[in-house]
JSON list of C-alpha atoms in Angstrom, two decimals:
[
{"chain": "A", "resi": 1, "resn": "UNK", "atom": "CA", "xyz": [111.03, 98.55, 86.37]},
{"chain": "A", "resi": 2, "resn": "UNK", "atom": "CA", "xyz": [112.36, 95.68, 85.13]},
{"chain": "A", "resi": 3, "resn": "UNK", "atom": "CA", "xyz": [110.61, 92.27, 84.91]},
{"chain": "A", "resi": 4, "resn": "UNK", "atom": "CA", "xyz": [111.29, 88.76, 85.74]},
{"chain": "A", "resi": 5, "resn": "UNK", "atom": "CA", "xyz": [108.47, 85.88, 85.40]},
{"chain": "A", "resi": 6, "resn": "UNK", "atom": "CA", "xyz": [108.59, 82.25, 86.06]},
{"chain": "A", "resi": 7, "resn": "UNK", "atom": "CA", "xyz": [106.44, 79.27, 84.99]},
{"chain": "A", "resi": 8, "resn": "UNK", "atom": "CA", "xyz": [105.15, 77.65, 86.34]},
{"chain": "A", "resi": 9, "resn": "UNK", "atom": "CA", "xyz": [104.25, 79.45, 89.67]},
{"chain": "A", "resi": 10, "resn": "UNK", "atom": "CA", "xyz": [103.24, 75.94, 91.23]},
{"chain": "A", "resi": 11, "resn": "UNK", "atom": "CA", "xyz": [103.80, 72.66, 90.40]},
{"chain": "A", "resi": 12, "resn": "UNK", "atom": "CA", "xyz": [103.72, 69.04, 92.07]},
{"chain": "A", "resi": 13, "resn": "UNK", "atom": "CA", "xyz": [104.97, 65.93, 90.57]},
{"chain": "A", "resi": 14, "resn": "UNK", "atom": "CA", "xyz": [105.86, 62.39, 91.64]},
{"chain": "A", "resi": 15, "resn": "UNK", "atom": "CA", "xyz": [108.80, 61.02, 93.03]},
{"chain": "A", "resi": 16, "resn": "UNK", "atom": "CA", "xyz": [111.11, 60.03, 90.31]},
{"chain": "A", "resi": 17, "resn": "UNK", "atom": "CA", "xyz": [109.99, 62.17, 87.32]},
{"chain": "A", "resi": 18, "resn": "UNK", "atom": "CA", "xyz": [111.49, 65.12, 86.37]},
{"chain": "A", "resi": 19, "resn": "UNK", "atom": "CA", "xyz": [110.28, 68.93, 86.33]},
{"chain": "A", "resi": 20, "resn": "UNK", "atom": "CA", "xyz": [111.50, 71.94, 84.19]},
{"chain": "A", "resi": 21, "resn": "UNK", "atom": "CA", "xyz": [110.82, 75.66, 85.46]},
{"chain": "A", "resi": 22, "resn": "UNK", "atom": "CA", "xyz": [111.11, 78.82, 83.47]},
{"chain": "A", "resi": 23, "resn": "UNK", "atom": "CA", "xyz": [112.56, 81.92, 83.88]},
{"chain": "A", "resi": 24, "resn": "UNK", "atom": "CA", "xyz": [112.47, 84.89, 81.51]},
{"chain": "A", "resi": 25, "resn": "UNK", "atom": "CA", "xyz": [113.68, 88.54, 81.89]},
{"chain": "A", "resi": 26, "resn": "UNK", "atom": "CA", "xyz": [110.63, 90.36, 79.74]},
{"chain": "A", "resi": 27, "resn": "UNK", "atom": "CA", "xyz": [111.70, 93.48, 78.67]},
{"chain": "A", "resi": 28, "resn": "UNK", "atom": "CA", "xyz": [115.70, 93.22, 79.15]},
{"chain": "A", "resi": 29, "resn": "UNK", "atom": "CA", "xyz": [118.61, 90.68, 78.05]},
{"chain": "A", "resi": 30, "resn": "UNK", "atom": "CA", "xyz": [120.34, 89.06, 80.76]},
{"chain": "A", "resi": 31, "resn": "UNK", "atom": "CA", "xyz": [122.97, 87.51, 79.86]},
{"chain": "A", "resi": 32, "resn": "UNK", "atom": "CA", "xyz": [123.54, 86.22, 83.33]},
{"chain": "A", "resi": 33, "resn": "UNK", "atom": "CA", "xyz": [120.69, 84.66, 85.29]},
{"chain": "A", "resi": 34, "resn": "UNK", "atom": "CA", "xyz": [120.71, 83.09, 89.04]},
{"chain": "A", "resi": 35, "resn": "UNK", "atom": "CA", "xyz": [118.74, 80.53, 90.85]},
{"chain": "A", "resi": 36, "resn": "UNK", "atom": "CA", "xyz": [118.12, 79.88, 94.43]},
{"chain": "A", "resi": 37, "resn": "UNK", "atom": "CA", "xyz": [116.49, 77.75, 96.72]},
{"chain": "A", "resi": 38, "resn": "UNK", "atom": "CA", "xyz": [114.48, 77.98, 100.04]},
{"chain": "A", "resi": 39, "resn": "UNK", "atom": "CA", "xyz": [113.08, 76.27, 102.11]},
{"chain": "A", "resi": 40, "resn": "UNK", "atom": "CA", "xyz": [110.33, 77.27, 104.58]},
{"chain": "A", "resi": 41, "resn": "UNK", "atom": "CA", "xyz": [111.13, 79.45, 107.15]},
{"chain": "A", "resi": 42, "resn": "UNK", "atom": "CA", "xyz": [114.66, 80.19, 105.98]},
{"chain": "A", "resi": 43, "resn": "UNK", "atom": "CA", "xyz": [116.90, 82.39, 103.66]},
{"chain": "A", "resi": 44, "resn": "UNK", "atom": "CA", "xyz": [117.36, 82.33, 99.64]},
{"chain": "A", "resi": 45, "resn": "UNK", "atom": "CA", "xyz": [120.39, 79.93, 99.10]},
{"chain": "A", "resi": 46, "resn": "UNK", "atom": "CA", "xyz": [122.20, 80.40, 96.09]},
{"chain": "A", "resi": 47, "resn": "UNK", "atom": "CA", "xyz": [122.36, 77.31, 93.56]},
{"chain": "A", "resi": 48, "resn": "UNK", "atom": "CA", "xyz": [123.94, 78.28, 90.22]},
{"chain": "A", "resi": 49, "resn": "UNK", "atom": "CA", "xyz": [125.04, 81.19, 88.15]},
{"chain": "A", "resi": 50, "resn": "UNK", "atom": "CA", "xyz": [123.44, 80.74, 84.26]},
{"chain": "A", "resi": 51, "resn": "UNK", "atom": "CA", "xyz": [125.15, 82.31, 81.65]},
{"chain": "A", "resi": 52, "resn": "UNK", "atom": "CA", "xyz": [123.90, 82.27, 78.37]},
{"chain": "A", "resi": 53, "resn": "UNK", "atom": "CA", "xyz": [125.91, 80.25, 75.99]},
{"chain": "A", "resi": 54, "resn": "UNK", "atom": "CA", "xyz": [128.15, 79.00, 77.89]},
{"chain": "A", "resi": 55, "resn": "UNK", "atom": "CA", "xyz": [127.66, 75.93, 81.35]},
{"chain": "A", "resi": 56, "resn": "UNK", "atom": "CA", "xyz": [126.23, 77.19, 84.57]},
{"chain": "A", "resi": 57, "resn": "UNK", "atom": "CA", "xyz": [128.17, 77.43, 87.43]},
{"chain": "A", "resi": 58, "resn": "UNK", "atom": "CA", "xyz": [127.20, 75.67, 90.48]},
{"chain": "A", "resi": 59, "resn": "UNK", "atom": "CA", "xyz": [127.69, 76.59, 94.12]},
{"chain": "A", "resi": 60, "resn": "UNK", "atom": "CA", "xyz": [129.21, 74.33, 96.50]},
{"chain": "A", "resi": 61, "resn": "UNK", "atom": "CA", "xyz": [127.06, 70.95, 97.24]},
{"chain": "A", "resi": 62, "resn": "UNK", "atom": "CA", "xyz": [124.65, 72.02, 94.73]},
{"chain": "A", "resi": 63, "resn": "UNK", "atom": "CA", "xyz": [124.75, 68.24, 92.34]},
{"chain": "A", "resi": 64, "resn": "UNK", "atom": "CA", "xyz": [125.23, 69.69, 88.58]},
{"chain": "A", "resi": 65, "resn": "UNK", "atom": "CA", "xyz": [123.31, 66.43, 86.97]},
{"chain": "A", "resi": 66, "resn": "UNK", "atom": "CA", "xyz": [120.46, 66.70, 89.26]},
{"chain": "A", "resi": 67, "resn": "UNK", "atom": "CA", "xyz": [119.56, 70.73, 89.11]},
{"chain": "A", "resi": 68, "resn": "UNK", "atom": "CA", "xyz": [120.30, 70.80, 84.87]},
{"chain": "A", "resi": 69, "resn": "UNK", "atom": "CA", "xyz": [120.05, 74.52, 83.77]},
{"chain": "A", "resi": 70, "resn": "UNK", "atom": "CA", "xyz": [119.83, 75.79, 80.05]},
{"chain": "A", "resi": 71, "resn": "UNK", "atom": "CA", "xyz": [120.30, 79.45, 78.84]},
{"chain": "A", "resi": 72, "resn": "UNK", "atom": "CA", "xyz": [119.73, 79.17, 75.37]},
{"chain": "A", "resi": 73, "resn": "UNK", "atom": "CA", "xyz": [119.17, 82.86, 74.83]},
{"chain": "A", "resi": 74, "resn": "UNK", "atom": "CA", "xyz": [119.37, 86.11, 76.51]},
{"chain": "A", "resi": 75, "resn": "UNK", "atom": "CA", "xyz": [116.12, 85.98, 77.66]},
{"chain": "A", "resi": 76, "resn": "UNK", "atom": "CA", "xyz": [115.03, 82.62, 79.44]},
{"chain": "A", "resi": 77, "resn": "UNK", "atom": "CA", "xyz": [116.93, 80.70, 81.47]},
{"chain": "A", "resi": 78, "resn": "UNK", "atom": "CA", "xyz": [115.43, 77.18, 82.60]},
{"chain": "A", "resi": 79, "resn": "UNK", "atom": "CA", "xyz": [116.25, 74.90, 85.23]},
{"chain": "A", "resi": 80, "resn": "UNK", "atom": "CA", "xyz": [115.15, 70.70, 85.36]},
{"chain": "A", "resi": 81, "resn": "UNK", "atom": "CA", "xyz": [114.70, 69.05, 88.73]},
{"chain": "A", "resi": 82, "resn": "UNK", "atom": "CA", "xyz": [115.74, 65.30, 87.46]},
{"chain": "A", "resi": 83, "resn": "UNK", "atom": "CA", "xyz": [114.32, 62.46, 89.51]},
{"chain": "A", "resi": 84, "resn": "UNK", "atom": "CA", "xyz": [112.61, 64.85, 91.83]},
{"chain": "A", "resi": 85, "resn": "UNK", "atom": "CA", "xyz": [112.24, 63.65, 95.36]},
{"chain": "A", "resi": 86, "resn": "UNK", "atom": "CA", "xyz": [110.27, 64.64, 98.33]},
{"chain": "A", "resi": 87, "resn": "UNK", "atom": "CA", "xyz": [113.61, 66.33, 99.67]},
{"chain": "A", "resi": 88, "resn": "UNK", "atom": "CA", "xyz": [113.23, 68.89, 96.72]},
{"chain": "A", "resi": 89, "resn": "UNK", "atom": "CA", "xyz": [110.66, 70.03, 97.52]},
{"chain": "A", "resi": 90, "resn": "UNK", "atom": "CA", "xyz": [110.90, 73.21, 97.87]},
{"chain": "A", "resi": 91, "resn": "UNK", "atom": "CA", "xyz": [110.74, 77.55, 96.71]},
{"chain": "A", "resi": 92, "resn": "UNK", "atom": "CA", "xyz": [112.62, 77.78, 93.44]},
{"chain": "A", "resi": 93, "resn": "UNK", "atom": "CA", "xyz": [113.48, 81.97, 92.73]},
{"chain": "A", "resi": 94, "resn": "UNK", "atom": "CA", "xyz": [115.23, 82.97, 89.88]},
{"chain": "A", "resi": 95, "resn": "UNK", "atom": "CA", "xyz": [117.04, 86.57, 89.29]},
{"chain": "A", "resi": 96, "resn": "UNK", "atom": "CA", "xyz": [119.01, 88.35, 86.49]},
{"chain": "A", "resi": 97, "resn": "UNK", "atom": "CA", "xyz": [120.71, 91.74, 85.97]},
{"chain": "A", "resi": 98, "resn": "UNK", "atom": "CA", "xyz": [119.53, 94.26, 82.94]},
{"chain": "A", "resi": 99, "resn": "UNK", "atom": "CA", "xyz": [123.15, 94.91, 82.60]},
{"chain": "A", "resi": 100, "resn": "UNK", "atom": "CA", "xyz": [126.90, 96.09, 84.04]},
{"chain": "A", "resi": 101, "resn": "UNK", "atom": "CA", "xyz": [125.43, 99.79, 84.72]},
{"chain": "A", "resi": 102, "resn": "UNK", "atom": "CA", "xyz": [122.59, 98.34, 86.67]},
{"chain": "A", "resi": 103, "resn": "UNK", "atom": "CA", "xyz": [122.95, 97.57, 90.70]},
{"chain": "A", "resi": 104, "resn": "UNK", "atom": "CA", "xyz": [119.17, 96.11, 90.72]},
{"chain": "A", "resi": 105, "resn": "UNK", "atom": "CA", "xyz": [118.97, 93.09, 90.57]},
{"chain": "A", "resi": 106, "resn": "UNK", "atom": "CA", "xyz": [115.53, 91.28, 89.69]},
{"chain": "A", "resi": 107, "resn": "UNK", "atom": "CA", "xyz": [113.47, 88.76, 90.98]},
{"chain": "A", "resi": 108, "resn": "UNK", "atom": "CA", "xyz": [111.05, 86.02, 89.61]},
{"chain": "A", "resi": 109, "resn": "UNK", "atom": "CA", "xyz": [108.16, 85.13, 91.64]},
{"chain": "A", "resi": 110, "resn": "UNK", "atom": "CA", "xyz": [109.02, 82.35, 93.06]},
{"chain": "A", "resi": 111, "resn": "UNK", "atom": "CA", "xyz": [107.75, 78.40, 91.91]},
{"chain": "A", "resi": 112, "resn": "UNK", "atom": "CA", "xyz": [106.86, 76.09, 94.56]},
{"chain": "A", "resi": 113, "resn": "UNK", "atom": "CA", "xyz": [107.41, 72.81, 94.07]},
{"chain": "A", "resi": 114, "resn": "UNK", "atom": "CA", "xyz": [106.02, 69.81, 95.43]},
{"chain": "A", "resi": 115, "resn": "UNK", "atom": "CA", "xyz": [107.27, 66.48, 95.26]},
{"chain": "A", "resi": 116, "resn": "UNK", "atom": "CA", "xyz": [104.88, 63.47, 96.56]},
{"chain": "B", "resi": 1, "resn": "UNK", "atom": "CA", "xyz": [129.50, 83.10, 103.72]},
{"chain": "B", "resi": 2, "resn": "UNK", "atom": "CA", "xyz": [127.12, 86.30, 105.32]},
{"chain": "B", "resi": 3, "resn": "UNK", "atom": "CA", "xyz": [129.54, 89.05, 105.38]},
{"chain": "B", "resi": 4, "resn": "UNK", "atom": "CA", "xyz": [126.60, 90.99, 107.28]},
{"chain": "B", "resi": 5, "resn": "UNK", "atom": "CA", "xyz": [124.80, 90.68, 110.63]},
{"chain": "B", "resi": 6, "resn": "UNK", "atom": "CA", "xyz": [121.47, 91.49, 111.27]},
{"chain": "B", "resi": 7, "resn": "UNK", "atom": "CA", "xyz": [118.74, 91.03, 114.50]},
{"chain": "B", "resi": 8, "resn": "UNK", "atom": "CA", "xyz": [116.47, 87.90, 113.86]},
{"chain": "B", "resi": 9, "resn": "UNK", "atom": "CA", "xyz": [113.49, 90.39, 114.00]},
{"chain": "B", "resi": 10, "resn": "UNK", "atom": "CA", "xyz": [111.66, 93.41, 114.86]},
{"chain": "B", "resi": 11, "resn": "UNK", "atom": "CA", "xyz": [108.36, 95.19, 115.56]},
{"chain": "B", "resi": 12, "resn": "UNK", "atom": "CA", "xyz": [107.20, 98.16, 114.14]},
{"chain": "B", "resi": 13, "resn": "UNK", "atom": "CA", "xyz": [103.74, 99.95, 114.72]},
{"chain": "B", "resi": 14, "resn": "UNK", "atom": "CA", "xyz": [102.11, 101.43, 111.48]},
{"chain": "B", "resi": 15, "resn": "UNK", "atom": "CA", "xyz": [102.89, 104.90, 110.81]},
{"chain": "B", "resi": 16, "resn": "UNK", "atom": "CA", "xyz": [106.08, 104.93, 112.36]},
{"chain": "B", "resi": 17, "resn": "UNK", "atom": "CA", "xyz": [109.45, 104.87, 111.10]},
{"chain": "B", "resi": 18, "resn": "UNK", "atom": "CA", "xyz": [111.55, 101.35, 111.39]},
{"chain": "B", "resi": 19, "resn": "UNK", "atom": "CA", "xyz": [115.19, 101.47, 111.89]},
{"chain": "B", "resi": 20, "resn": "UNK", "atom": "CA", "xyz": [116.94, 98.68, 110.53]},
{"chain": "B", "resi": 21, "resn": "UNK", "atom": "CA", "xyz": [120.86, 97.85, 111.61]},
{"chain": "B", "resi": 22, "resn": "UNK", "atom": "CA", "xyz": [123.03, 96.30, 110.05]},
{"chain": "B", "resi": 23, "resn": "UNK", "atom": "CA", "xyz": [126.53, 95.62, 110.62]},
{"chain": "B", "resi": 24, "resn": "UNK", "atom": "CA", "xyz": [129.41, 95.03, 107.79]},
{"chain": "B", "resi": 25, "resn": "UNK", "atom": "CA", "xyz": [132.64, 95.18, 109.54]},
{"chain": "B", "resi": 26, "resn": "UNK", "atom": "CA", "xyz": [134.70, 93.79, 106.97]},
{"chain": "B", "resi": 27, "resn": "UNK", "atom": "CA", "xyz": [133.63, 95.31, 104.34]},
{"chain": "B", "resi": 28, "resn": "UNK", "atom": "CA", "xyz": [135.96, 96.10, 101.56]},
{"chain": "B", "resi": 29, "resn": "UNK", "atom": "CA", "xyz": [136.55, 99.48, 99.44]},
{"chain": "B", "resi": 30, "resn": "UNK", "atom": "CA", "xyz": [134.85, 98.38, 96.52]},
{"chain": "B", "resi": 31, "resn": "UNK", "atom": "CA", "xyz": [131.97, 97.27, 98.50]},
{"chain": "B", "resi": 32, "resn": "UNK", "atom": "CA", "xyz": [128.52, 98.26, 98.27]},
{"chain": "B", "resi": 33, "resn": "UNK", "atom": "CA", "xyz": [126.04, 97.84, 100.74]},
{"chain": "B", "resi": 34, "resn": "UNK", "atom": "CA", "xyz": [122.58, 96.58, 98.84]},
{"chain": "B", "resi": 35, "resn": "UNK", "atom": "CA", "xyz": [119.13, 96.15, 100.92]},
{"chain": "B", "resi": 36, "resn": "UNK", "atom": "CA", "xyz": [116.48, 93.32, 99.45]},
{"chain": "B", "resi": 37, "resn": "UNK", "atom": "CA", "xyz": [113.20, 92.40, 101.35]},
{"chain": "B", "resi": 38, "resn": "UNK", "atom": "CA", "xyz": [111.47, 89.74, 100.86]},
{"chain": "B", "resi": 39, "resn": "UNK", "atom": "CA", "xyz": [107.16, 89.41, 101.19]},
{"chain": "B", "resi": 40, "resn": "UNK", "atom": "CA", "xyz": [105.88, 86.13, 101.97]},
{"chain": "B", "resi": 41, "resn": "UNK", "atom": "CA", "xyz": [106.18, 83.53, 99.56]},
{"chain": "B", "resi": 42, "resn": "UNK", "atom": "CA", "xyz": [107.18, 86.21, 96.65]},
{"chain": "B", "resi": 43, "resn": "UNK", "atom": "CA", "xyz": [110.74, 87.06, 95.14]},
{"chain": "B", "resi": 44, "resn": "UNK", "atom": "CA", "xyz": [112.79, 89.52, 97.02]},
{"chain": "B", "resi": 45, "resn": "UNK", "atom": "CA", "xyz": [112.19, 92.97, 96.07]},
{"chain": "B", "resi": 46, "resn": "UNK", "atom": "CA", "xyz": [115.34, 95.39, 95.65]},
{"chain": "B", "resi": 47, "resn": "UNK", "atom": "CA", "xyz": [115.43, 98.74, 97.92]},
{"chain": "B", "resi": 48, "resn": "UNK", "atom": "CA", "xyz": [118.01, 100.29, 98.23]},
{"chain": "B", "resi": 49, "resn": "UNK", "atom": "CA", "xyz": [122.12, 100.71, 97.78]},
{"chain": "B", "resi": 50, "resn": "UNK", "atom": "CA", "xyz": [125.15, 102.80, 99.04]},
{"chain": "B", "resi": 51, "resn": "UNK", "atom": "CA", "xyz": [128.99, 103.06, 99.34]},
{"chain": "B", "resi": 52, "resn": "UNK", "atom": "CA", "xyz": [129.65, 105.84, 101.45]},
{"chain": "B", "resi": 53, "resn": "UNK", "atom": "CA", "xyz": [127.37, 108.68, 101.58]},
{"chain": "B", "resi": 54, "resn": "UNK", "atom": "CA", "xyz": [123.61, 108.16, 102.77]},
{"chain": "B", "resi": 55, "resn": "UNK", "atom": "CA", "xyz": [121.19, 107.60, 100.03]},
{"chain": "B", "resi": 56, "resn": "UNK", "atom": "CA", "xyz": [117.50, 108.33, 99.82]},
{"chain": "B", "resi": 57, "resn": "UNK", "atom": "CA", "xyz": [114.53, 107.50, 97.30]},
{"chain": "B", "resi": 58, "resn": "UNK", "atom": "CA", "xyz": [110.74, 106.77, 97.47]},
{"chain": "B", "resi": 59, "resn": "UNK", "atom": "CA", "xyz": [111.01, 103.33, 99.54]},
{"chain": "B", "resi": 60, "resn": "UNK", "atom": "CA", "xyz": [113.52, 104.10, 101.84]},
{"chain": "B", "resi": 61, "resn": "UNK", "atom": "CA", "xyz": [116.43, 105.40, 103.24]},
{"chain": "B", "resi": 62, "resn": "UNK", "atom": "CA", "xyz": [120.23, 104.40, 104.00]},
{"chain": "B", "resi": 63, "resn": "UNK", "atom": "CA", "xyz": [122.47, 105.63, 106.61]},
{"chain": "B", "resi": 64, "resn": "UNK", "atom": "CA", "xyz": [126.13, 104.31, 106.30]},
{"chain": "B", "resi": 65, "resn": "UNK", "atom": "CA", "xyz": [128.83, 105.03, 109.05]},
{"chain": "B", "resi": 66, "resn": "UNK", "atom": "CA", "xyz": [131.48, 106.83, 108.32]},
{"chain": "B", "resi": 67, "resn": "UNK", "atom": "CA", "xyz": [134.12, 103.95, 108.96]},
{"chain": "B", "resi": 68, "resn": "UNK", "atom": "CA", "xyz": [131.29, 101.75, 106.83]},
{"chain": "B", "resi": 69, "resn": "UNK", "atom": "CA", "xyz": [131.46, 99.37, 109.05]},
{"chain": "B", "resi": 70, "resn": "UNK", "atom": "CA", "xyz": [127.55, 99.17, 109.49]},
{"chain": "B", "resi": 71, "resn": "UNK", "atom": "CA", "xyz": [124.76, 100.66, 108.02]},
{"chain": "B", "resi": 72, "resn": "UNK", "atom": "CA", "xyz": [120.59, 101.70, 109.06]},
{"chain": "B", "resi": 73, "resn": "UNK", "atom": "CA", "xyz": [117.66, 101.38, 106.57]},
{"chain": "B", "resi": 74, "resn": "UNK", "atom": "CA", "xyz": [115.22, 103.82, 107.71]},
{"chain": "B", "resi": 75, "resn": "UNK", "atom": "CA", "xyz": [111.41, 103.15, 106.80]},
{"chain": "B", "resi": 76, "resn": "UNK", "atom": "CA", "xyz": [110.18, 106.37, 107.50]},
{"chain": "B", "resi": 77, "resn": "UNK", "atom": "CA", "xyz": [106.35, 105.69, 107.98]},
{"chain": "B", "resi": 78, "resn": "UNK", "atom": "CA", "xyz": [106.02, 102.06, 107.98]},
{"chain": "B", "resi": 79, "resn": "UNK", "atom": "CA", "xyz": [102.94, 100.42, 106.97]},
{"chain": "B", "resi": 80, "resn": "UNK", "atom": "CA", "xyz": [101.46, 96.88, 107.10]},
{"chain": "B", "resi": 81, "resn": "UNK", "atom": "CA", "xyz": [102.62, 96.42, 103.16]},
{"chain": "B", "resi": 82, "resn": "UNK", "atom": "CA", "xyz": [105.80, 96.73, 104.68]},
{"chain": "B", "resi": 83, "resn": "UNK", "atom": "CA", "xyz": [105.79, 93.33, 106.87]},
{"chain": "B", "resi": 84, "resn": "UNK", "atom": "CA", "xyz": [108.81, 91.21, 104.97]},
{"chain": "B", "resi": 85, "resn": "UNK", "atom": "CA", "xyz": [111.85, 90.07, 105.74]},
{"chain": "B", "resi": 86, "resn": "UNK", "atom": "CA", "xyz": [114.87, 92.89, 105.33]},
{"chain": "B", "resi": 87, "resn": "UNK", "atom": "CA", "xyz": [118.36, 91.19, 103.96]},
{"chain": "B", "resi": 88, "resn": "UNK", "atom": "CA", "xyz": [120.87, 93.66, 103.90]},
{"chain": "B", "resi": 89, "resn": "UNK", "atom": "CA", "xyz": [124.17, 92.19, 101.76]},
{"chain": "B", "resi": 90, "resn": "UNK", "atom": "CA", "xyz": [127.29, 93.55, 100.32]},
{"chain": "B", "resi": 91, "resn": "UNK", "atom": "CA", "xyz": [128.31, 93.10, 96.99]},
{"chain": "B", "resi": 92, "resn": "UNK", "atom": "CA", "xyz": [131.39, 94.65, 94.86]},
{"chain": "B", "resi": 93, "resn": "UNK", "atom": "CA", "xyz": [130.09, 97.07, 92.27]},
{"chain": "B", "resi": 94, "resn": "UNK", "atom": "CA", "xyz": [130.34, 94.49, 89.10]},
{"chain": "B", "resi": 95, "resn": "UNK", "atom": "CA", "xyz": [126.11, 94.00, 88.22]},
{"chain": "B", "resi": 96, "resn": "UNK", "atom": "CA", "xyz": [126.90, 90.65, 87.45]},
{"chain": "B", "resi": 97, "resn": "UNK", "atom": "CA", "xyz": [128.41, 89.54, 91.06]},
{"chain": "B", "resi": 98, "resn": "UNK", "atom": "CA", "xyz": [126.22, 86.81, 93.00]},
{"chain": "B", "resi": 99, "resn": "UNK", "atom": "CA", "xyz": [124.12, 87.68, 96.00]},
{"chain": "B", "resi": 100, "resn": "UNK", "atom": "CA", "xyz": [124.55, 85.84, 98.63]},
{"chain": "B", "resi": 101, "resn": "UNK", "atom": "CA", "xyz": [121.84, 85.77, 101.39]},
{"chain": "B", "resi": 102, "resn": "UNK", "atom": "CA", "xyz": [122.32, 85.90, 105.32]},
{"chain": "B", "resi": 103, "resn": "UNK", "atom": "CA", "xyz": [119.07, 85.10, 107.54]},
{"chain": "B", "resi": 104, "resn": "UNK", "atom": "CA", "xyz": [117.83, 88.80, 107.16]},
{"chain": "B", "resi": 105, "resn": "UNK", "atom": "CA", "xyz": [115.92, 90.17, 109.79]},
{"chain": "B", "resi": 106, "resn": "UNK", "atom": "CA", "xyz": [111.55, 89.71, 109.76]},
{"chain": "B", "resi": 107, "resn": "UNK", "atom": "CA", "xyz": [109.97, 92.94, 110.71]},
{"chain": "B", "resi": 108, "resn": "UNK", "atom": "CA", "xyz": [106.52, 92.86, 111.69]},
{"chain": "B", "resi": 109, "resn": "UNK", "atom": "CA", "xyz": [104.81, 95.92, 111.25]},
{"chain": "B", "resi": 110, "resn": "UNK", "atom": "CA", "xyz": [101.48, 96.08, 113.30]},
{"chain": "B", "resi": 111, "resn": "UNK", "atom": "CA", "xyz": [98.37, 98.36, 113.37]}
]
């Protein structure tokens, strides 16, 4: 099946400073990629649609200049946690489509991030 | 917003089959249902997907009521691996359509 990685699969950084995560779809284009957040114990919320080429669209409450996500091609899709703080801390999962004809949708592994 | 409800959790022993509701009562036409699961700390992991008639393949199966107003995933011989949370969601038929999450239901499955 389809694959979807992420990098990095942990990180922790300092209050203030600013972290990028990866996601690619290896052996398929996406031209549309999601991300999502969760926190412990509770379900995958949704935070932004990426398209490639174009500006991501953000969910409701979700601050655009804080969560800054890139889709410079069809196969990676990144998004920057600026000025990180402990409240961000938190599961970071990424997902894209192989296309219209396909109902699956895939899944990155996950990155946990830690803010101190 | 959850369009779905689902139990908070449920217990399984190994070898046996788990039955997991689900209920969709406003669904719409052009609705599918879609199951994910989710293994501890990893992405969510598609199953399985329907409209109307009951589907089958090598994880699971999916009943759907005739009126489609709620649906069963059947694990037919459940086995530790299969300890995750179970989100069932519904989702028009366009691939690129969101997912949105509800709060799932946990399923223990014990020896």
């Amino acid at each position: 099946g389809a694959v979807v990685s992420q990098h990095p699969s942990r990180v922790i950084c300092k209050s203030g400073t600013s972290v990028k995560i990866e996601c690619r779809s290896l052996d398929f284009q996406a031209t549309t990629m999601f991300w999502y957040r969760q926190f412990p114990k509770k379900s995958l919320m949704l935070m932004a649609t990426s398209n490639e080429g174009s500006k991501a669209t953000y969910e409701q409450g979700v601050e655009k200049d804080k969560f800054l996500i890139n889709h410079a091609s069809l196969t990676l899709s990144t998004l920057t946690v600026t000025s990180a703080h402990p409240e961000d801390s938190s599961f970071y999962i990424c997902s894209a489509n192989p296309g219209q004809a396909s109902h699956e949708q895939y899944f990155g592994p996950g990155t946990r991030l830690t803010v101190t | 917003d959850a369009k779905t409800t689902q139990p908070t959790s449920m217990d399984c022993a190994e070898g046996r089959a788990a039955n997991l509701p689900c209920n969709h009562s406003t669904i719409s036409g052009n609705e599918y249902v879609y199951w994910y699961r989710q293994i501890h700390s990893q992405g969510p992991q598609y199953i399985i997907h329907g409209l109307k008639n009951n589907e089958t393949n090598e994880m699971a199966s999916l009943i759907i009521t005739e009126d489609r107003k709620s649906s069963t995933l059947i694990l037919p011989h459940a086995t530790l691996r299969d300890t995750a949370v179970y989100y069932c969601i519904v989702r028009d038929e366009m691939g690129f359509q969101k997912l949105v999450f509800g709060t799932g239901t946990r399923l223990l499955v014990s020896p």
